[in-house]
XYZ file of C-alpha atoms in Angstrom:
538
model
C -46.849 2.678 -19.075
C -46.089 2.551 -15.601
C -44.214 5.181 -13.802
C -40.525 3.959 -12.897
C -41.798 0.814 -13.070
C -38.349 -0.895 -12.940
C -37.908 0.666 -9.568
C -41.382 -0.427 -8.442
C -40.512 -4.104 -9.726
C -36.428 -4.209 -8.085
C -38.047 -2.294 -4.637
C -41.005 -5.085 -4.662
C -37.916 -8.188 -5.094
C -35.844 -6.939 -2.707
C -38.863 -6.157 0.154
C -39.200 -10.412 0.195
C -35.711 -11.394 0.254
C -34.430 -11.675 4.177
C -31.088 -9.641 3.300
C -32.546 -6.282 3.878
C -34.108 -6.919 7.325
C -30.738 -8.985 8.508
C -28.648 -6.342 7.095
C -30.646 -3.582 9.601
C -30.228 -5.889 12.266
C -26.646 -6.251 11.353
C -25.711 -2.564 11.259
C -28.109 -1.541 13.843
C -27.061 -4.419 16.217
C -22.937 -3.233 15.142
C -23.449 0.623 16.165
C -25.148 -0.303 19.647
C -22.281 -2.115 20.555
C -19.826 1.000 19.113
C -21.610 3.010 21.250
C -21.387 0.659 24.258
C -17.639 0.807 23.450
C -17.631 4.601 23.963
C -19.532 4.510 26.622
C -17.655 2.259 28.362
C -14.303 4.323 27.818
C -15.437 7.618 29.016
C -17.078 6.177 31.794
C -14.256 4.151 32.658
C -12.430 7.962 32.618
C -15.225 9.230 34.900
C -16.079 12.141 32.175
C -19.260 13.836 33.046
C -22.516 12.525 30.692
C -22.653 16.251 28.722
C -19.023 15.449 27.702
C -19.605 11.820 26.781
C -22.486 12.336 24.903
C -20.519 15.204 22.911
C -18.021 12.045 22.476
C -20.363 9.907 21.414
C -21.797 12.404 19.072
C -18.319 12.683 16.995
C -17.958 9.250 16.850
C -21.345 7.968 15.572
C -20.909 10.940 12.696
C -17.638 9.757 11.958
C -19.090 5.806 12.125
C -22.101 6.671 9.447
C -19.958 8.993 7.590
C -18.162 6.279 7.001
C -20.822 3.741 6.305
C -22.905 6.560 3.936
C -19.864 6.542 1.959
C -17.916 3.585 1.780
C -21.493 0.402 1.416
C -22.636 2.939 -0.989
C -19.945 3.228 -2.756
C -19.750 -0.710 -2.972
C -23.011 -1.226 -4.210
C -23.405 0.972 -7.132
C -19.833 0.549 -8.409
C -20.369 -2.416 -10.293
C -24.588 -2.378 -11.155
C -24.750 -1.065 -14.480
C -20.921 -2.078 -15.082
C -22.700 -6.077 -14.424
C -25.133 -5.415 -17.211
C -22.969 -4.312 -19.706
C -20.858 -7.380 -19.022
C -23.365 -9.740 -19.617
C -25.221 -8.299 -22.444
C -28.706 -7.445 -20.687
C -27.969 -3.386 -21.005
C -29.095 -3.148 -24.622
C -31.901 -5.799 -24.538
C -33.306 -3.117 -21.500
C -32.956 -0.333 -24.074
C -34.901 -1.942 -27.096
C -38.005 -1.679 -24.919
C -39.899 1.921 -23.965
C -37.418 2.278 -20.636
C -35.618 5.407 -20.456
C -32.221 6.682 -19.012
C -33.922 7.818 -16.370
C -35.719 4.408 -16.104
C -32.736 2.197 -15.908
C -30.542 4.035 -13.736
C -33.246 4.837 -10.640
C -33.997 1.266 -10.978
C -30.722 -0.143 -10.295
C -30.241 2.478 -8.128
C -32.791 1.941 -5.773
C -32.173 -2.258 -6.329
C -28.789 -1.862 -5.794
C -28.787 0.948 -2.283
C -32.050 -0.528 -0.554
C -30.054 -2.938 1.788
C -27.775 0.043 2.254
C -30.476 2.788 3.107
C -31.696 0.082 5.741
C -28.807 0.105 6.999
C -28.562 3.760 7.907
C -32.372 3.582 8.862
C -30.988 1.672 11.645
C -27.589 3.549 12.486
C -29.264 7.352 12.267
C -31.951 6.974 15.242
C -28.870 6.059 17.958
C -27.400 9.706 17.404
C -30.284 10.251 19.812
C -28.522 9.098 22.291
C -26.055 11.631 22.602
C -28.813 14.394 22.543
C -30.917 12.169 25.841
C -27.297 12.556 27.486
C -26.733 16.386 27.419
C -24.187 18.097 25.173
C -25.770 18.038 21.700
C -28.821 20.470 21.048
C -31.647 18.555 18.977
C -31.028 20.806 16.271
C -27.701 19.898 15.787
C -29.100 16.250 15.907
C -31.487 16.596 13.229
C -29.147 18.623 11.229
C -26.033 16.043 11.164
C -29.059 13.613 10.142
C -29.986 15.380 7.454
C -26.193 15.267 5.889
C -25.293 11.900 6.288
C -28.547 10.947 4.810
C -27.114 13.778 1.500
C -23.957 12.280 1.999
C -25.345 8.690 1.369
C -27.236 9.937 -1.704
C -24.370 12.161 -3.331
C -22.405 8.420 -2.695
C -24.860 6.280 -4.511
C -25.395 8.737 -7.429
C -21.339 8.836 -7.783
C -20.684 5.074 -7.463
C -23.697 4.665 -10.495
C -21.991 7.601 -12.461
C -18.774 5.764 -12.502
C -20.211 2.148 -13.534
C -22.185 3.810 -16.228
C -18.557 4.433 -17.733
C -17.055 1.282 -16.427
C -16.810 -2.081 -17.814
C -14.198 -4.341 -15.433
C -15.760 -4.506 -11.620
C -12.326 -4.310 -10.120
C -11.528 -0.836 -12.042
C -14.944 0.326 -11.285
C -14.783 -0.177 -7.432
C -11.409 1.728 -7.859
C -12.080 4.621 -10.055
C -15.596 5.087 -7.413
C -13.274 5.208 -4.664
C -10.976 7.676 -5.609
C -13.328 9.502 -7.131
C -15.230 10.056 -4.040
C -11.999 10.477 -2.071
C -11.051 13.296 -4.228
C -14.693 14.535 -3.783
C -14.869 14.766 -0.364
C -11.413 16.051 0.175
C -10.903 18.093 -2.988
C -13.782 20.984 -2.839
C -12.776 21.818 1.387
C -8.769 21.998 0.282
C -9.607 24.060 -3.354
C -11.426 26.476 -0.798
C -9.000 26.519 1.834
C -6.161 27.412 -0.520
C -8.654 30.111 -1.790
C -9.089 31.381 1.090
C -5.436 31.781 1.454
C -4.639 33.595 -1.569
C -7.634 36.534 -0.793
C -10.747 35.035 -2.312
C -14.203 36.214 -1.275
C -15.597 33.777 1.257
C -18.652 33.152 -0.744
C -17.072 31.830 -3.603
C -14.745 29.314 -0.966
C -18.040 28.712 0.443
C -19.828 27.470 -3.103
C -16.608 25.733 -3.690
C -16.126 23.940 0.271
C -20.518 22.793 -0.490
C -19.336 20.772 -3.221
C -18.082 18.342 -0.737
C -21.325 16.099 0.795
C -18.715 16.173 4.377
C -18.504 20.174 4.510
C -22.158 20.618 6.318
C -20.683 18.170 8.957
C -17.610 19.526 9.807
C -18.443 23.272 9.350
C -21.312 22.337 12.081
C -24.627 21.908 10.353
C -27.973 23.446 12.086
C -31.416 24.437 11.329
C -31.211 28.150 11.353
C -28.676 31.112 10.478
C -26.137 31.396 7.623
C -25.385 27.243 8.095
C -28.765 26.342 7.738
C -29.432 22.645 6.372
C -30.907 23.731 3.273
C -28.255 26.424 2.397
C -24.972 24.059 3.383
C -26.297 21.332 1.579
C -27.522 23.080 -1.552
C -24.084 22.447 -3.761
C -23.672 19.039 -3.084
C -27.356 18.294 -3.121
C -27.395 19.624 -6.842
C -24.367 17.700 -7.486
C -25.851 14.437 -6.735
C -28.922 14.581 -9.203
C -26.135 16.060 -11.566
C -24.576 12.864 -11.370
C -27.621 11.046 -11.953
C -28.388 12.744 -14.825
C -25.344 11.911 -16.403
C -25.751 8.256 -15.715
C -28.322 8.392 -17.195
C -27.396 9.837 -20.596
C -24.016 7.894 -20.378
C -25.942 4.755 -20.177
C -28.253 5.113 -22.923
C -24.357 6.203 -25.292
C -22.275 3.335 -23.367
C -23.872 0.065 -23.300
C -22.392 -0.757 -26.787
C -19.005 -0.397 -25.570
C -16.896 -3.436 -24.419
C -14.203 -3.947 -21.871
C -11.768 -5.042 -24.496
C -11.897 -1.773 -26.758
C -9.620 0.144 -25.080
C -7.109 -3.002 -23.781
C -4.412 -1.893 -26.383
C -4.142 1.285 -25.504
C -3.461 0.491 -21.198
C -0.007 1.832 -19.546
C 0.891 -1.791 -19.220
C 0.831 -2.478 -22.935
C 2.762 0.683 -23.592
C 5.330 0.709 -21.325
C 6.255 -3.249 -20.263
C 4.534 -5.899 -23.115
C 6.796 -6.661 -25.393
C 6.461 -5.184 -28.925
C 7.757 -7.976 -30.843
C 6.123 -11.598 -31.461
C 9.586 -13.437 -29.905
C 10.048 -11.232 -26.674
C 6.243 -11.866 -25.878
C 6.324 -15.531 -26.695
C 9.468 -15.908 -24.597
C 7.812 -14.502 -21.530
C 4.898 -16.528 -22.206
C 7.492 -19.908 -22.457
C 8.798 -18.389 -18.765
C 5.845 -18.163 -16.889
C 4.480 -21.469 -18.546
C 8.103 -22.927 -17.107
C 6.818 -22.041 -13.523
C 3.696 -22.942 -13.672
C 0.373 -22.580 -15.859
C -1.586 -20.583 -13.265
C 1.364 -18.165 -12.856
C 0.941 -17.256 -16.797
C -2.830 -16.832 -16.401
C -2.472 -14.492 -13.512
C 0.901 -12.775 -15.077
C -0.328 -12.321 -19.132
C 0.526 -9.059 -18.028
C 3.838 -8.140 -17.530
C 3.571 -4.863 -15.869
C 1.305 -6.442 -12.948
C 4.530 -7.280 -10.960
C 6.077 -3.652 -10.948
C 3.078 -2.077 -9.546
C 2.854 -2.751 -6.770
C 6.536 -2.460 -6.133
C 5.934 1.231 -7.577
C 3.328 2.017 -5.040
C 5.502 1.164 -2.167
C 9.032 2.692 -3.593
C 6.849 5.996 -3.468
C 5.993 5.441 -0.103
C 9.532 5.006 0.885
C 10.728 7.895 -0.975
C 8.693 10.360 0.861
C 9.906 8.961 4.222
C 13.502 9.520 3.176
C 12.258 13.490 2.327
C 10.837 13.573 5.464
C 13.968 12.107 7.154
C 15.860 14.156 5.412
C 14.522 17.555 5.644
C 13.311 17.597 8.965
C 15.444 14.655 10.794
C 14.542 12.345 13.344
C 11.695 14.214 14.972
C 8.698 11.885 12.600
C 6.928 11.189 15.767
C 4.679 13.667 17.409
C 6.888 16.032 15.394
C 5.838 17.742 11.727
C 5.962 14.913 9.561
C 3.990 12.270 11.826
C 1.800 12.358 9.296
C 3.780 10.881 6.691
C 4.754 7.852 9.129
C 1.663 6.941 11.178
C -1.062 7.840 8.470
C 0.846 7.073 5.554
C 1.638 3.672 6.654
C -1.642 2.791 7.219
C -2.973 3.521 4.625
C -0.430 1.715 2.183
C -1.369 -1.377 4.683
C -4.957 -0.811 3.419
C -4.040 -0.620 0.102
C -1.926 -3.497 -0.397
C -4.186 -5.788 2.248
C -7.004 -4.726 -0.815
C -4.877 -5.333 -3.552
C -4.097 -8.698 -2.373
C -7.819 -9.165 -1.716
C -8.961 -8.383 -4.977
C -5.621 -10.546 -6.908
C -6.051 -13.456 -4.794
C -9.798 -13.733 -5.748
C -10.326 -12.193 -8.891
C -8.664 -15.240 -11.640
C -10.779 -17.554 -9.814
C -14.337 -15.745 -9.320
C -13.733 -14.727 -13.040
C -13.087 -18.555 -14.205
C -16.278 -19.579 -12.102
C -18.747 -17.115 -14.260
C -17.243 -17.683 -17.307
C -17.343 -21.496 -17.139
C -13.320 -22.112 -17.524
C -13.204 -23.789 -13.593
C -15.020 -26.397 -14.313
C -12.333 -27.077 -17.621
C -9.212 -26.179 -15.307
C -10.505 -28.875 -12.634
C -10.640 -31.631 -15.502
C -6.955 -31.008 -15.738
C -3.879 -33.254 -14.901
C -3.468 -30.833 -11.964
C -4.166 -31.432 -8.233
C -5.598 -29.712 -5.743
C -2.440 -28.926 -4.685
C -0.712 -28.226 -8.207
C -3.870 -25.523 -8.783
C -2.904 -23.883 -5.091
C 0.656 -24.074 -5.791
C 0.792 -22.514 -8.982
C -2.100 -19.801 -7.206
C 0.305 -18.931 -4.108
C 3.541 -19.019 -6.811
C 2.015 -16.149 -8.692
C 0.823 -14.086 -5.568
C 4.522 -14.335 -4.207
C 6.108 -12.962 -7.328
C 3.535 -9.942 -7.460
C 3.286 -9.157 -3.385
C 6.543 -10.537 -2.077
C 8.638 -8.005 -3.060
C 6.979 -4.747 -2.307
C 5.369 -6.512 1.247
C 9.259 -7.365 2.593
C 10.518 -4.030 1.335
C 7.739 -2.331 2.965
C 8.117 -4.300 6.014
C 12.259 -3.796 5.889
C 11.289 0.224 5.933
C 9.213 0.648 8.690
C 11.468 -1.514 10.571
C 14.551 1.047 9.490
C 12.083 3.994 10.401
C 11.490 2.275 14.311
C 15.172 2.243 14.922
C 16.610 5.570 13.298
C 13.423 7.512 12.421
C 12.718 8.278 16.422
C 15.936 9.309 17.089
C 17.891 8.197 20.347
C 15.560 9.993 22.520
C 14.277 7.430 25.167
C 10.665 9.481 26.124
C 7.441 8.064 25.673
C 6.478 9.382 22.236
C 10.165 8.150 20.792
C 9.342 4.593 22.448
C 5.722 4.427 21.391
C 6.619 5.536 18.075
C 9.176 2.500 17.706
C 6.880 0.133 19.145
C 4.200 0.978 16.596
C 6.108 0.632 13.396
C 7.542 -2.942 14.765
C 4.370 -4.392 15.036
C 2.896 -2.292 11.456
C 5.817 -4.228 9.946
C 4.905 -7.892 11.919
C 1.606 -7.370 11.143
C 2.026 -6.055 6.815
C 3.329 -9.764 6.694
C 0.764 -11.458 8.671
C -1.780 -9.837 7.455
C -1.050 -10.465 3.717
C -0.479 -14.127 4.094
C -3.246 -14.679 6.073
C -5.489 -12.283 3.827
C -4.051 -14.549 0.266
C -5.554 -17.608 2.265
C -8.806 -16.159 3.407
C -9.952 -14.332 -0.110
C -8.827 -17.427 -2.138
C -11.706 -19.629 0.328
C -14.125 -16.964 -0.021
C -13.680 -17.015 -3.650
C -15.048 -20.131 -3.688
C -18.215 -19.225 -2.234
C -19.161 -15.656 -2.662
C -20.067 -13.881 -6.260
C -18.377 -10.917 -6.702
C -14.413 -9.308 -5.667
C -16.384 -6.408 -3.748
C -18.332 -8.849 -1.388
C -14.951 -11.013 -0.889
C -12.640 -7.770 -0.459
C -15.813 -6.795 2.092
C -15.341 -10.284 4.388
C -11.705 -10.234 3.729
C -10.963 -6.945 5.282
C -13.618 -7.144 7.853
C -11.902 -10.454 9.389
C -8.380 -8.885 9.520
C -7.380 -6.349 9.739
C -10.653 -4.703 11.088
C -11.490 -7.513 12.743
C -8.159 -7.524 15.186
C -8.906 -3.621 15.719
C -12.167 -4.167 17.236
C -11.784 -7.163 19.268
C -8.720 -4.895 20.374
C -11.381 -1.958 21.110
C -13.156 -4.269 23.027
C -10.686 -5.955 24.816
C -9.227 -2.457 26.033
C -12.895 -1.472 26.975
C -13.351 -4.493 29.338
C -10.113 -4.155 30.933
C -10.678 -0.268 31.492
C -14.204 -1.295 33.740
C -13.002 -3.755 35.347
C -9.706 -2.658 36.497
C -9.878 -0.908 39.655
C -9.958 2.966 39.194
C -11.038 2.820 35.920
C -7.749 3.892 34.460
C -7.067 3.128 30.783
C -4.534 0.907 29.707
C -1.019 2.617 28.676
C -0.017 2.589 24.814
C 2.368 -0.573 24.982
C 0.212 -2.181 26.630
C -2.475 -1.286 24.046
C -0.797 -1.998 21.321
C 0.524 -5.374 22.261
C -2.667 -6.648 22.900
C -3.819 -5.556 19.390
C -1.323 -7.061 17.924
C -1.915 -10.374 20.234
C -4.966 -10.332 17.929
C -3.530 -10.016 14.842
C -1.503 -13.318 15.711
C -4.668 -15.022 16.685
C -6.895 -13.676 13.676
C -4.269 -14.766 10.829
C -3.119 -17.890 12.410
C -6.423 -19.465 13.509
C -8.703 -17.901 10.082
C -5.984 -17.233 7.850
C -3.826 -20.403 8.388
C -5.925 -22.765 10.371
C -9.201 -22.815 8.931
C -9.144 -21.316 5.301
C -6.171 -23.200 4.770
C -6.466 -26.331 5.373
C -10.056 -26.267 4.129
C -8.670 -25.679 0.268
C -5.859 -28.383 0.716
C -8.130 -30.509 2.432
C -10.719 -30.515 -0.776
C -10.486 -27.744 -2.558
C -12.455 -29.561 -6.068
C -15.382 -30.403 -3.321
C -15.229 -26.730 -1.960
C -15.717 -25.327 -5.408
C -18.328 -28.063 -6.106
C -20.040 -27.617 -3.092
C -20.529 -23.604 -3.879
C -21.383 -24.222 -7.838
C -24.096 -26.827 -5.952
C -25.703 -24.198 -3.751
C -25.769 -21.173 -6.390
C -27.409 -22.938 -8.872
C -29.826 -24.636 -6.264
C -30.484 -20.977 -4.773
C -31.207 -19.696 -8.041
């Protein structure tokens, strides 16, 4: 028998498909221009090249910190997750594969495009080093971590899917799990630290996380050598691996539906008894039949409403305890942070709602009988946009209606800069939490149609709004800062209106304009159209 030989057979199909060398050019193509971005700032600033290269240093780690974590993540969340799904998983283990076999298979199937990727991100933190300001050792040794980082990722994200079932709750659980990875070792040893322990045990606990070699300042030599800092997490990675490994061979008899009884949701807000569930199945029927298929559980709607209620609570401590100072003062970061990240999060929930019934009806055949129906084009959009309103309305206007009451009494009467900027911003978060959501139910329903899977759509989704407004922002700030005589930057206002100038243009003209009237134009043809192509391409 061959050694690894599913890795030799998944490495040999991937080397002839064109994704991997369009995906280098991709990422490699999308960090030249970041770096033209920087470059264009701090020269625009007339900051001397050792400084800008420094600058340009931080960024690019941040940039494939970033990409190490978050495409790995995406890839491995859902591979051995897929297989249990559709029943392949076992007939893998009646043959003479291994554990071992299986998982560094999909593993190196599943990260190749990604490790491409990097291959072509990694060689511009040259750059920085050809400018003056970063030492080659530092270089090579912030290479060497984003490249553990990207492994310790991958090894996670197939960890989790060896124990996952759903691909939504898989992406999720990999997430947070790697969140809480990266973050929780550097805070356990900073509160050790604190309470008197020996450095060396904060420093075994801090080199559990794959980011501590990057922001302790990695080298070559001395005490934070490369092969020292990255031990723990290094160890931690095959760890993971190894456990994917024996949890696959003990999992792939399990099935998604074995633990459904036993969810929060069935617990706390399905009815117990055979009347109270058949009456809120005779409601949501009443409405429409798409709003029961997307609402068969009841406890979907108060989630979300949950999540934001939180968020608004922790203002009204912050308010409360230390007043009106939340901008620049010490709780901006539970206004500015906080609220951006509960935009991500509900931008992604709607994502992954708006696309999920129907990518899940495609696979399983049950389209195809939904489009025989009575119901139109129209009726099957309807009922679609009925059931995202009574899950997302809510918590989206009530989110909006906060940061709105935060912008006029959160800042204070003060009439400074920070005060002003600080109202400015959470006007436009709370514009844009609307725009953004409508647009984004639009624009993941049409991909839907076309794509295979909620991580590629949520991947599109986000990167047309609302990453895409960001950058063209980025950029348009960039341009204006070279050409305007004296190279001055453009003031915050200014700034932020024309990000949010974007976010107008983004949402109305992809959101509204084209993925919108493309599904009431034909949405059956769309659908067909996609079915066509899949089956054609494989």
């Amino acid at each position: 028998m061959k050694f690894l030989p599913i890795v030799e057979r998944e490495l040999l199909i991937a080397a002839r498909g064109p994704a991997a060398y369009r995906w280098r050019t991709g990422v490699a193509a999308a960090g030249l221009a970041f770096v033209a971005l920087i470059a264009g700032l701090q020269s625009a600033r007339g900051i001397p090249a050792p400084a800008q290269g420094m600058a340009m240093f931080r960024a690019l780690i941040l940039l494939s910190t970033l990409y190490a974590f978050l495409a790995s993540v995406a890839v491995t969340a859902d591979c051995i997750s897929r297989e249990k799904r559709e029943g392949t998983l076992g007939l893998l283990f009646l043959t003479d594969l291994r554990g071992w076999d299986i998982i560094l298979g999909k593993l190196a199937a599943n990260s190749l495009n990604t490790i491409y990727g990097l291959l072509g991100l990694l060689p511009l933190l040259a750059l920085p080093i050809l400018m003056g300001g970063v030492s080659i050792a530092a270089g090579v040794g912030a290479t060497v971590a984003v490249v553990n980082l990207l492994f310790v990722s991958l090894s996670l994200g197939i960890c989790v899917s060896s124990l996952s079932w759903d691909e939504r709750r898989a992406t999720f659980a990999a997430l947070t799990v790697g969140l809480v990875l990266l973050v929780g070792p550097l805070l356990l040893a900073g509160l050790g630290t604190y309470f008197g322990q020996p450095s060396t045990h904060a420093w075994l606990v801090a080199g559990l996380s794959p980011i501590y070699p990057l922001i302790s300042g990695i080298s070559l030599t001395g005490a934070n050598a490369a092969p020292i800092a990255l031990l723990p997490s290094h160890l931690l990675g095959w760890a993971l691996l190894a456990m994917a490994s024996l949890l696959a061979q003990s999992t792939w008899q399990s099935r998604g539906d074995a633990g459904a009884r036993r969810t929060v949701d069935d617990r706390v807000f399905t009815p117990r008894h055979p009347a109270a569930r058949a009456g809120h199945r005779r409601r949501t029927l009443d409405v429409h039949p798409l709003v029961w298929l997307l609402e068969r559980h009841p406890g979907k709607r108060f989630y979300a409403d949950g999540l934001v209620l939180a968020i608004v609570l922790i203002w009204a401590w912050g308010f409360r305890t230390y007043g009106t100072d939340m901008f620049g003062g010490p709780t901006w970061f539970l206004i500015v942070p906080l609220a951006f990240t509960v935009h991500l999060i509900l931008t992604s929930w709607v994502v992954a709602e708006s696309s999920m019934r129907l990518l899940e009806d495609r696979r399983s055949g049950a389209l195809e009988l939904l489009l025989c129906t009575a119901l139109t084009d129209r009726d099957l959009i309807r009922g679609h946009r009925l059931a995202l309103r009574r899950l997302f309305l809510r918590p989206v206007l009530l989110l909006a209606a906060a940061e709105v009451f935060v912008a006029f009494t959160g800042f204070g009467t003060s009439d400074d800069a920070a005060a002003q900027n600080g109202r400015w911003l959470m006007l436009a978060m709370a514009s844009a939490i609307l725009l953004d959501t409508h647009a984004l139910s639009w624009i993941a329903l049409r991909l839907a149609t076309s794509l295979s899977s909620v991580n590629r759509v949520g991947l599109v989704a986000l990167a047309i709004t609302p990453f895409g407004p960001a950058l063209l922002a980025a950029l348009t700030i960039t341009l204006v800062s070279l050409f305007t005589r004296g190279g001055s930057l453009v003031s915050f206002p200014t700034g932020l209106a024309i990000w949010f100038g974007w976010v107008v243009v983004v949402d109305l003209v992809v959101g509204w304009g084209l993925c919108r009237s493309s599904l009431l134009r034909g949405f059956r043809e769309t659908v067909c159209h996609a079915e066509h192509r899949a089956n054609t391409t494989a």
